[in-house]
């Protein structure tokens, strides 16, 4: 069964304190691994898509990397406005053609 | 920047009543989805829709649920007889392509069944 596990569940950082969020996955035939940001009461906001091991994507203070078993979302010198829940999702060829399987997310709080 | 819109933002209904949740996907997207998120839990897939038919659905999407694209812009989710456990945030999403494509989510409809 395809699975996504995110850690830690919650993370508190001081402004400027860099860290990484982890997404471990088990999926047959990875079609894509997706990172989203979700603010309270809002819909997930697309950040990155990764397709194959070794791939990296960057956007402002965020950098996503992918291996065969996990993905990391690195946050460099975070600011309070980076506070949100970060969701990881995978799309595999056996769990369904188009559906995403989401992890439970990491709640990030950045303190000023 | 194009975005997915959803109406209403909040809906309160009595158990057993029918509700229709509405979505306007991004205009050039061809694939449409509904997901739900029960408070404090993960986002769960309900159904995907392409070329005017359901392409896949989860075990959650039983006979009480239906989807429709009544015109060229709207995409709806109908729950025929709501249950207490249907209370959740419902998200519509759309994508340009199917497999391997980024899905863009709307702001959600918060459904409360009393």
PDB file of C-alpha atoms in Angstrom:
ATOM      1  CA  UNK A   1       0.000   0.000   0.000  1.00  0.00           C
ATOM      2  CA  UNK A   2       1.316   3.443  -0.926  1.00  0.00           C
ATOM      3  CA  UNK A   3       2.158   5.581   2.099  1.00  0.00           C
ATOM      4  CA  UNK A   4       3.501   8.998   2.986  1.00  0.00           C
ATOM      5  CA  UNK A   5       4.932   9.863   6.404  1.00  0.00           C
ATOM      6  CA  UNK A   6       6.026  13.352   7.364  1.00  0.00           C
ATOM      7  CA  UNK A   7       8.244  14.380  10.249  1.00  0.00           C
ATOM      8  CA  UNK A   8       8.386  16.164  12.525  1.00  0.00           C
ATOM      9  CA  UNK A   9       4.670  16.766  13.190  1.00  0.00           C
ATOM     10  CA  UNK A  10       5.468  20.241  14.465  1.00  0.00           C
ATOM     11  CA  UNK A  11       8.540  22.471  14.397  1.00  0.00           C
ATOM     12  CA  UNK A  12       9.283  25.772  16.063  1.00  0.00           C
ATOM     13  CA  UNK A  13      12.156  27.834  14.707  1.00  0.00           C
ATOM     14  CA  UNK A  14      13.585  31.200  15.506  1.00  0.00           C
ATOM     15  CA  UNK A  15      13.674  33.626  12.615  1.00  0.00           C
ATOM     16  CA  UNK A  16      16.818  32.875  10.617  1.00  0.00           C
ATOM     17  CA  UNK A  17      17.239  29.358  12.037  1.00  0.00           C
ATOM     18  CA  UNK A  18      17.466  26.978   9.061  1.00  0.00           C
ATOM     19  CA  UNK A  19      16.015  23.467   9.200  1.00  0.00           C
ATOM     20  CA  UNK A  20      14.617  20.600   7.125  1.00  0.00           C
ATOM     21  CA  UNK A  21      11.290  18.828   6.929  1.00  0.00           C
ATOM     22  CA  UNK A  22      11.144  15.168   5.966  1.00  0.00           C
ATOM     23  CA  UNK A  23       8.723  13.233   3.782  1.00  0.00           C
ATOM     24  CA  UNK A  24       9.241   9.472   3.619  1.00  0.00           C
ATOM     25  CA  UNK A  25       7.258   7.609   1.021  1.00  0.00           C
ATOM     26  CA  UNK A  26       6.481   4.130  -0.182  1.00  0.00           C
ATOM     27  CA  UNK A  27       4.934   4.064  -3.626  1.00  0.00           C
ATOM     28  CA  UNK A  28       5.021   1.852  -6.668  1.00  0.00           C
ATOM     29  CA  UNK A  29       5.835   3.680  -9.845  1.00  0.00           C
ATOM     30  CA  UNK A  30       6.337   7.224  -8.614  1.00  0.00           C
ATOM     31  CA  UNK A  31       4.700   9.672 -11.001  1.00  0.00           C
ATOM     32  CA  UNK A  32       5.555  12.695  -8.898  1.00  0.00           C
ATOM     33  CA  UNK A  33       6.188  13.987  -5.399  1.00  0.00           C
ATOM     34  CA  UNK A  34       4.550  17.301  -4.564  1.00  0.00           C
ATOM     35  CA  UNK A  35       5.086  19.851  -1.818  1.00  0.00           C
ATOM     36  CA  UNK A  36       2.332  22.200  -0.734  1.00  0.00           C
ATOM     37  CA  UNK A  37       1.950  24.919   1.837  1.00  0.00           C
ATOM     38  CA  UNK A  38      -1.348  25.170   3.712  1.00  0.00           C
ATOM     39  CA  UNK A  39      -2.367  28.121   5.855  1.00  0.00           C
ATOM     40  CA  UNK A  40      -5.105  27.597   8.489  1.00  0.00           C
ATOM     41  CA  UNK A  41      -8.557  27.324   6.908  1.00  0.00           C
ATOM     42  CA  UNK A  42      -7.162  27.588   3.373  1.00  0.00           C
ATOM     43  CA  UNK A  43      -6.507  25.269   0.470  1.00  0.00           C
ATOM     44  CA  UNK A  44      -3.089  23.738  -0.212  1.00  0.00           C
ATOM     45  CA  UNK A  45      -0.843  26.054  -2.223  1.00  0.00           C
ATOM     46  CA  UNK A  46       1.435  24.340  -4.734  1.00  0.00           C
ATOM     47  CA  UNK A  47       5.170  24.715  -4.172  1.00  0.00           C
ATOM     48  CA  UNK A  48       7.169  22.052  -6.041  1.00  0.00           C
ATOM     49  CA  UNK A  49       7.003  18.895  -8.110  1.00  0.00           C
ATOM     50  CA  UNK A  50       9.867  16.367  -8.064  1.00  0.00           C
ATOM     51  CA  UNK A  51       9.967  13.390 -10.392  1.00  0.00           C
ATOM     52  CA  UNK A  52      13.180  11.451  -9.947  1.00  0.00           C
ATOM     53  CA  UNK A  53      15.889  10.796  -7.368  1.00  0.00           C
ATOM     54  CA  UNK A  54      18.532  13.484  -7.332  1.00  0.00           C
ATOM     55  CA  UNK A  55      16.203  16.210  -8.511  1.00  0.00           C
ATOM     56  CA  UNK A  56      16.168  19.543  -6.659  1.00  0.00           C
ATOM     57  CA  UNK A  57      13.894  22.580  -6.908  1.00  0.00           C
ATOM     58  CA  UNK A  58      14.257  25.995  -5.261  1.00  0.00           C
ATOM     59  CA  UNK A  59      11.954  28.903  -4.577  1.00  0.00           C
ATOM     60  CA  UNK A  60      13.035  31.803  -2.404  1.00  0.00           C
ATOM     61  CA  UNK A  61      13.980  30.335   1.006  1.00  0.00           C
ATOM     62  CA  UNK A  62      12.731  26.838   0.151  1.00  0.00           C
ATOM     63  CA  UNK A  63      14.587  23.987  -1.499  1.00  0.00           C
ATOM     64  CA  UNK A  64      13.126  20.550  -2.135  1.00  0.00           C
ATOM     65  CA  UNK A  65      15.200  17.437  -2.773  1.00  0.00           C
ATOM     66  CA  UNK A  66      14.274  13.861  -3.634  1.00  0.00           C
ATOM     67  CA  UNK A  67      15.817  10.436  -3.063  1.00  0.00           C
ATOM     68  CA  UNK A  68      14.326   7.020  -3.798  1.00  0.00           C
ATOM     69  CA  UNK A  69      12.760   6.848  -0.342  1.00  0.00           C
ATOM     70  CA  UNK A  70      12.298  10.389   0.910  1.00  0.00           C
ATOM     71  CA  UNK A  71      12.119  14.048   0.151  1.00  0.00           C
ATOM     72  CA  UNK A  72      13.371  16.978   2.181  1.00  0.00           C
ATOM     73  CA  UNK A  73      12.101  20.521   2.256  1.00  0.00           C
ATOM     74  CA  UNK A  74      14.957  22.723   3.393  1.00  0.00           C
ATOM     75  CA  UNK A  75      14.063  26.132   4.780  1.00  0.00           C
ATOM     76  CA  UNK A  76      16.943  28.606   4.829  1.00  0.00           C
ATOM     77  CA  UNK A  77      16.796  31.631   7.154  1.00  0.00           C
ATOM     78  CA  UNK A  78      13.030  31.372   7.658  1.00  0.00           C
ATOM     79  CA  UNK A  79      10.826  34.366   8.371  1.00  0.00           C
ATOM     80  CA  UNK A  80       7.598  34.497  10.422  1.00  0.00           C
ATOM     81  CA  UNK A  81       5.586  34.553   7.184  1.00  0.00           C
ATOM     82  CA  UNK A  82       6.889  31.049   6.418  1.00  0.00           C
ATOM     83  CA  UNK A  83       4.761  29.758   9.301  1.00  0.00           C
ATOM     84  CA  UNK A  84       2.277  27.256   7.853  1.00  0.00           C
ATOM     85  CA  UNK A  85       1.643  23.539   7.506  1.00  0.00           C
ATOM     86  CA  UNK A  86       3.780  21.958   4.800  1.00  0.00           C
ATOM     87  CA  UNK A  87       2.218  18.992   3.045  1.00  0.00           C
ATOM     88  CA  UNK A  88       3.869  16.299   0.996  1.00  0.00           C
ATOM     89  CA  UNK A  89       1.898  14.229  -1.522  1.00  0.00           C
ATOM     90  CA  UNK A  90       2.787  11.447  -3.939  1.00  0.00           C
ATOM     91  CA  UNK A  91       1.177  10.164  -7.063  1.00  0.00           C
ATOM     92  CA  UNK A  92       1.961   6.565  -7.992  1.00  0.00           C
ATOM     93  CA  UNK A  93       1.030   4.299 -10.833  1.00  0.00           C
ATOM     94  CA  UNK A  94      -0.599   1.566  -8.739  1.00  0.00           C
ATOM     95  CA  UNK A  95      -2.505   3.539  -6.091  1.00  0.00           C
ATOM     96  CA  UNK A  96      -4.466   5.284  -8.781  1.00  0.00           C
ATOM     97  CA  UNK A  97      -3.983   7.121 -12.004  1.00  0.00           C
ATOM     98  CA  UNK A  98      -4.381  10.679 -10.809  1.00  0.00           C
ATOM     99  CA  UNK A  99      -5.004  10.756  -7.097  1.00  0.00           C
ATOM    100  CA  UNK A 100      -2.593  12.225  -4.617  1.00  0.00           C
ATOM    101  CA  UNK A 101      -1.779  10.506  -1.352  1.00  0.00           C
ATOM    102  CA  UNK A 102      -1.041  13.139   1.247  1.00  0.00           C
ATOM    103  CA  UNK A 103       0.982  13.004   4.428  1.00  0.00           C
ATOM    104  CA  UNK A 104      -0.315  14.528   7.642  1.00  0.00           C
ATOM    105  CA  UNK A 105       1.948  17.541   7.272  1.00  0.00           C
ATOM    106  CA  UNK A 106       4.509  19.420   9.360  1.00  0.00           C
ATOM    107  CA  UNK A 107       3.225  22.465  11.253  1.00  0.00           C
ATOM    108  CA  UNK A 108       5.976  25.072  11.122  1.00  0.00           C
ATOM    109  CA  UNK A 109       6.027  28.064  13.427  1.00  0.00           C
ATOM    110  CA  UNK A 110       8.727  30.689  12.905  1.00  0.00           C
ATOM    111  CA  UNK A 111       9.179  33.073  15.802  1.00  0.00           C
ATOM    112  CA  UNK A 112      10.337  36.654  15.324  1.00  0.00           C
TER     113      UNK A 112
ATOM    114  CA  UNK B   1      -2.851  34.609 -11.836  1.00  0.00           C
ATOM    115  CA  UNK B   2      -5.631  32.077 -12.587  1.00  0.00           C
ATOM    116  CA  UNK B   3      -7.036  30.297  -9.553  1.00  0.00           C
ATOM    117  CA  UNK B   4      -9.635  27.738  -8.587  1.00  0.00           C
ATOM    118  CA  UNK B   5     -12.688  29.241  -6.907  1.00  0.00           C
ATOM    119  CA  UNK B   6     -15.255  27.511  -4.704  1.00  0.00           C
ATOM    120  CA  UNK B   7     -18.693  28.423  -3.394  1.00  0.00           C
ATOM    121  CA  UNK B   8     -19.999  28.624  -0.797  1.00  0.00           C
ATOM    122  CA  UNK B   9     -17.117  29.143   1.598  1.00  0.00           C
ATOM    123  CA  UNK B  10     -19.226  27.754   4.460  1.00  0.00           C
ATOM    124  CA  UNK B  11     -22.315  25.565   4.457  1.00  0.00           C
ATOM    125  CA  UNK B  12     -24.345  24.370   7.424  1.00  0.00           C
ATOM    126  CA  UNK B  13     -26.952  21.691   6.797  1.00  0.00           C
ATOM    127  CA  UNK B  14     -29.123  19.238   8.654  1.00  0.00           C
ATOM    128  CA  UNK B  15     -28.373  15.526   8.562  1.00  0.00           C
ATOM    129  CA  UNK B  16     -30.185  13.886   5.656  1.00  0.00           C
ATOM    130  CA  UNK B  17     -30.276  17.005   3.519  1.00  0.00           C
ATOM    131  CA  UNK B  18     -28.703  17.303   0.089  1.00  0.00           C
ATOM    132  CA  UNK B  19     -25.852  19.736  -0.509  1.00  0.00           C
ATOM    133  CA  UNK B  20     -24.139  20.870  -3.693  1.00  0.00           C
ATOM    134  CA  UNK B  21     -20.641  22.273  -3.544  1.00  0.00           C
ATOM    135  CA  UNK B  22     -19.518  24.314  -6.510  1.00  0.00           C
ATOM    136  CA  UNK B  23     -16.142  24.883  -8.078  1.00  0.00           C
ATOM    137  CA  UNK B  24     -14.795  26.828 -11.037  1.00  0.00           C
ATOM    138  CA  UNK B  25     -11.512  25.200 -12.113  1.00  0.00           C
ATOM    139  CA  UNK B  26      -8.724  27.043 -13.895  1.00  0.00           C
ATOM    140  CA  UNK B  27     -10.005  27.655 -17.408  1.00  0.00           C
ATOM    141  CA  UNK B  28      -7.489  25.698 -19.520  1.00  0.00           C
ATOM    142  CA  UNK B  29      -7.316  22.727 -17.138  1.00  0.00           C
ATOM    143  CA  UNK B  30      -8.778  19.401 -18.213  1.00  0.00           C
ATOM    144  CA  UNK B  31      -8.602  17.295 -15.039  1.00  0.00           C
ATOM    145  CA  UNK B  32     -10.717  17.998 -11.992  1.00  0.00           C
ATOM    146  CA  UNK B  33     -10.685  16.602  -8.483  1.00  0.00           C
ATOM    147  CA  UNK B  34     -12.440  16.689  -5.149  1.00  0.00           C
ATOM    148  CA  UNK B  35     -10.623  16.097  -1.878  1.00  0.00           C
ATOM    149  CA  UNK B  36     -11.779  16.435   1.689  1.00  0.00           C
ATOM    150  CA  UNK B  37     -10.029  17.207   4.958  1.00  0.00           C
ATOM    151  CA  UNK B  38     -11.658  16.368   8.250  1.00  0.00           C
ATOM    152  CA  UNK B  39     -10.519  18.765  10.958  1.00  0.00           C
ATOM    153  CA  UNK B  40      -7.044  17.851  12.158  1.00  0.00           C
ATOM    154  CA  UNK B  41      -6.619  15.011   9.644  1.00  0.00           C
ATOM    155  CA  UNK B  42      -4.895  14.566   6.325  1.00  0.00           C
ATOM    156  CA  UNK B  43      -6.231  15.612   2.948  1.00  0.00           C
ATOM    157  CA  UNK B  44      -8.059  12.640   1.367  1.00  0.00           C
ATOM    158  CA  UNK B  45      -8.822  11.992  -2.284  1.00  0.00           C
ATOM    159  CA  UNK B  46     -12.471  11.575  -3.267  1.00  0.00           C
ATOM    160  CA  UNK B  47     -12.738  11.573  -7.036  1.00  0.00           C
ATOM    161  CA  UNK B  48     -11.095  12.610 -10.285  1.00  0.00           C
ATOM    162  CA  UNK B  49     -12.959  13.663 -13.436  1.00  0.00           C
ATOM    163  CA  UNK B  50     -11.754  13.903 -17.007  1.00  0.00           C
ATOM    164  CA  UNK B  51     -13.472  14.127 -20.364  1.00  0.00           C
ATOM    165  CA  UNK B  52     -16.894  14.333 -18.697  1.00  0.00           C
ATOM    166  CA  UNK B  53     -16.583  11.155 -16.711  1.00  0.00           C
ATOM    167  CA  UNK B  54     -15.174   9.878 -13.451  1.00  0.00           C
ATOM    168  CA  UNK B  55     -11.674   8.536 -14.004  1.00  0.00           C
ATOM    169  CA  UNK B  56     -11.181   7.200 -10.506  1.00  0.00           C
ATOM    170  CA  UNK B  57     -12.760   7.354  -7.078  1.00  0.00           C
ATOM    171  CA  UNK B  58     -11.893   6.373  -3.535  1.00  0.00           C
ATOM    172  CA  UNK B  59     -13.817   4.133  -1.176  1.00  0.00           C
ATOM    173  CA  UNK B  60     -15.117   7.286   0.515  1.00  0.00           C
ATOM    174  CA  UNK B  61     -16.933   8.258  -2.685  1.00  0.00           C
ATOM    175  CA  UNK B  62     -19.956   6.004  -2.282  1.00  0.00           C
ATOM    176  CA  UNK B  63     -23.435   6.209  -3.815  1.00  0.00           C
ATOM    177  CA  UNK B  64     -24.260   9.278  -1.729  1.00  0.00           C
ATOM    178  CA  UNK B  65     -21.745  11.306  -3.725  1.00  0.00           C
ATOM    179  CA  UNK B  66     -21.902  12.439  -7.327  1.00  0.00           C
ATOM    180  CA  UNK B  67     -20.013  14.890  -9.504  1.00  0.00           C
ATOM    181  CA  UNK B  68     -21.037  16.819 -12.544  1.00  0.00           C
ATOM    182  CA  UNK B  69     -19.715  19.377 -14.988  1.00  0.00           C
ATOM    183  CA  UNK B  70     -23.010  21.039 -15.894  1.00  0.00           C
ATOM    184  CA  UNK B  71     -21.459  23.605 -18.228  1.00  0.00           C
ATOM    185  CA  UNK B  72     -18.062  24.658 -19.557  1.00  0.00           C
ATOM    186  CA  UNK B  73     -16.895  26.267 -16.346  1.00  0.00           C
ATOM    187  CA  UNK B  74     -18.472  24.708 -13.249  1.00  0.00           C
ATOM    188  CA  UNK B  75     -17.664  21.431 -11.507  1.00  0.00           C
ATOM    189  CA  UNK B  76     -19.958  20.297  -8.712  1.00  0.00           C
ATOM    190  CA  UNK B  77     -19.956  17.763  -5.882  1.00  0.00           C
ATOM    191  CA  UNK B  78     -23.344  16.627  -4.635  1.00  0.00           C
ATOM    192  CA  UNK B  79     -23.921  14.790  -1.379  1.00  0.00           C
ATOM    193  CA  UNK B  80     -27.446  13.352  -1.512  1.00  0.00           C
ATOM    194  CA  UNK B  81     -28.161  12.627   2.130  1.00  0.00           C
ATOM    195  CA  UNK B  82     -25.588  14.160   4.424  1.00  0.00           C
ATOM    196  CA  UNK B  83     -24.308  12.399   7.522  1.00  0.00           C
ATOM    197  CA  UNK B  84     -22.612  13.854  10.576  1.00  0.00           C
ATOM    198  CA  UNK B  85     -19.322  12.320   9.436  1.00  0.00           C
ATOM    199  CA  UNK B  86     -19.484  14.281   6.169  1.00  0.00           C
ATOM    200  CA  UNK B  87     -18.529  17.393   8.133  1.00  0.00           C
ATOM    201  CA  UNK B  88     -15.197  18.449   6.656  1.00  0.00           C
ATOM    202  CA  UNK B  89     -13.440  20.945   4.441  1.00  0.00           C
ATOM    203  CA  UNK B  90     -13.987  20.038   0.785  1.00  0.00           C
ATOM    204  CA  UNK B  91     -11.372  21.118  -1.716  1.00  0.00           C
ATOM    205  CA  UNK B  92     -11.705  21.231  -5.460  1.00  0.00           C
ATOM    206  CA  UNK B  93      -8.539  21.009  -7.535  1.00  0.00           C
ATOM    207  CA  UNK B  94      -7.661  21.083 -11.206  1.00  0.00           C
ATOM    208  CA  UNK B  95      -4.650  20.266 -13.351  1.00  0.00           C
ATOM    209  CA  UNK B  96      -3.600  20.798 -16.926  1.00  0.00           C
ATOM    210  CA  UNK B  97      -2.375  17.253 -17.347  1.00  0.00           C
ATOM    211  CA  UNK B  98      -3.158  14.026 -15.504  1.00  0.00           C
ATOM    212  CA  UNK B  99      -0.305  11.873 -14.321  1.00  0.00           C
ATOM    213  CA  UNK B 100       2.587  13.709 -12.776  1.00  0.00           C
ATOM    214  CA  UNK B 101       0.918  17.090 -12.990  1.00  0.00           C
ATOM    215  CA  UNK B 102       0.645  19.700 -10.273  1.00  0.00           C
ATOM    216  CA  UNK B 103      -2.888  20.019  -8.951  1.00  0.00           C
ATOM    217  CA  UNK B 104      -4.069  23.500  -7.996  1.00  0.00           C
ATOM    218  CA  UNK B 105      -6.469  23.686  -5.094  1.00  0.00           C
ATOM    219  CA  UNK B 106      -9.306  26.038  -4.339  1.00  0.00           C
ATOM    220  CA  UNK B 107      -9.874  27.724  -0.962  1.00  0.00           C
ATOM    221  CA  UNK B 108     -12.342  25.041   0.144  1.00  0.00           C
ATOM    222  CA  UNK B 109     -15.920  24.808   1.378  1.00  0.00           C
ATOM    223  CA  UNK B 110     -16.339  24.120   5.065  1.00  0.00           C
ATOM    224  CA  UNK B 111     -19.336  21.814   5.460  1.00  0.00           C
ATOM    225  CA  UNK B 112     -20.948  21.333   8.845  1.00  0.00           C
ATOM    226  CA  UNK B 113     -23.661  18.700   9.196  1.00  0.00           C
ATOM    227  CA  UNK B 114     -25.831  19.008  12.292  1.00  0.00           C
TER     228      UNK B 114
END
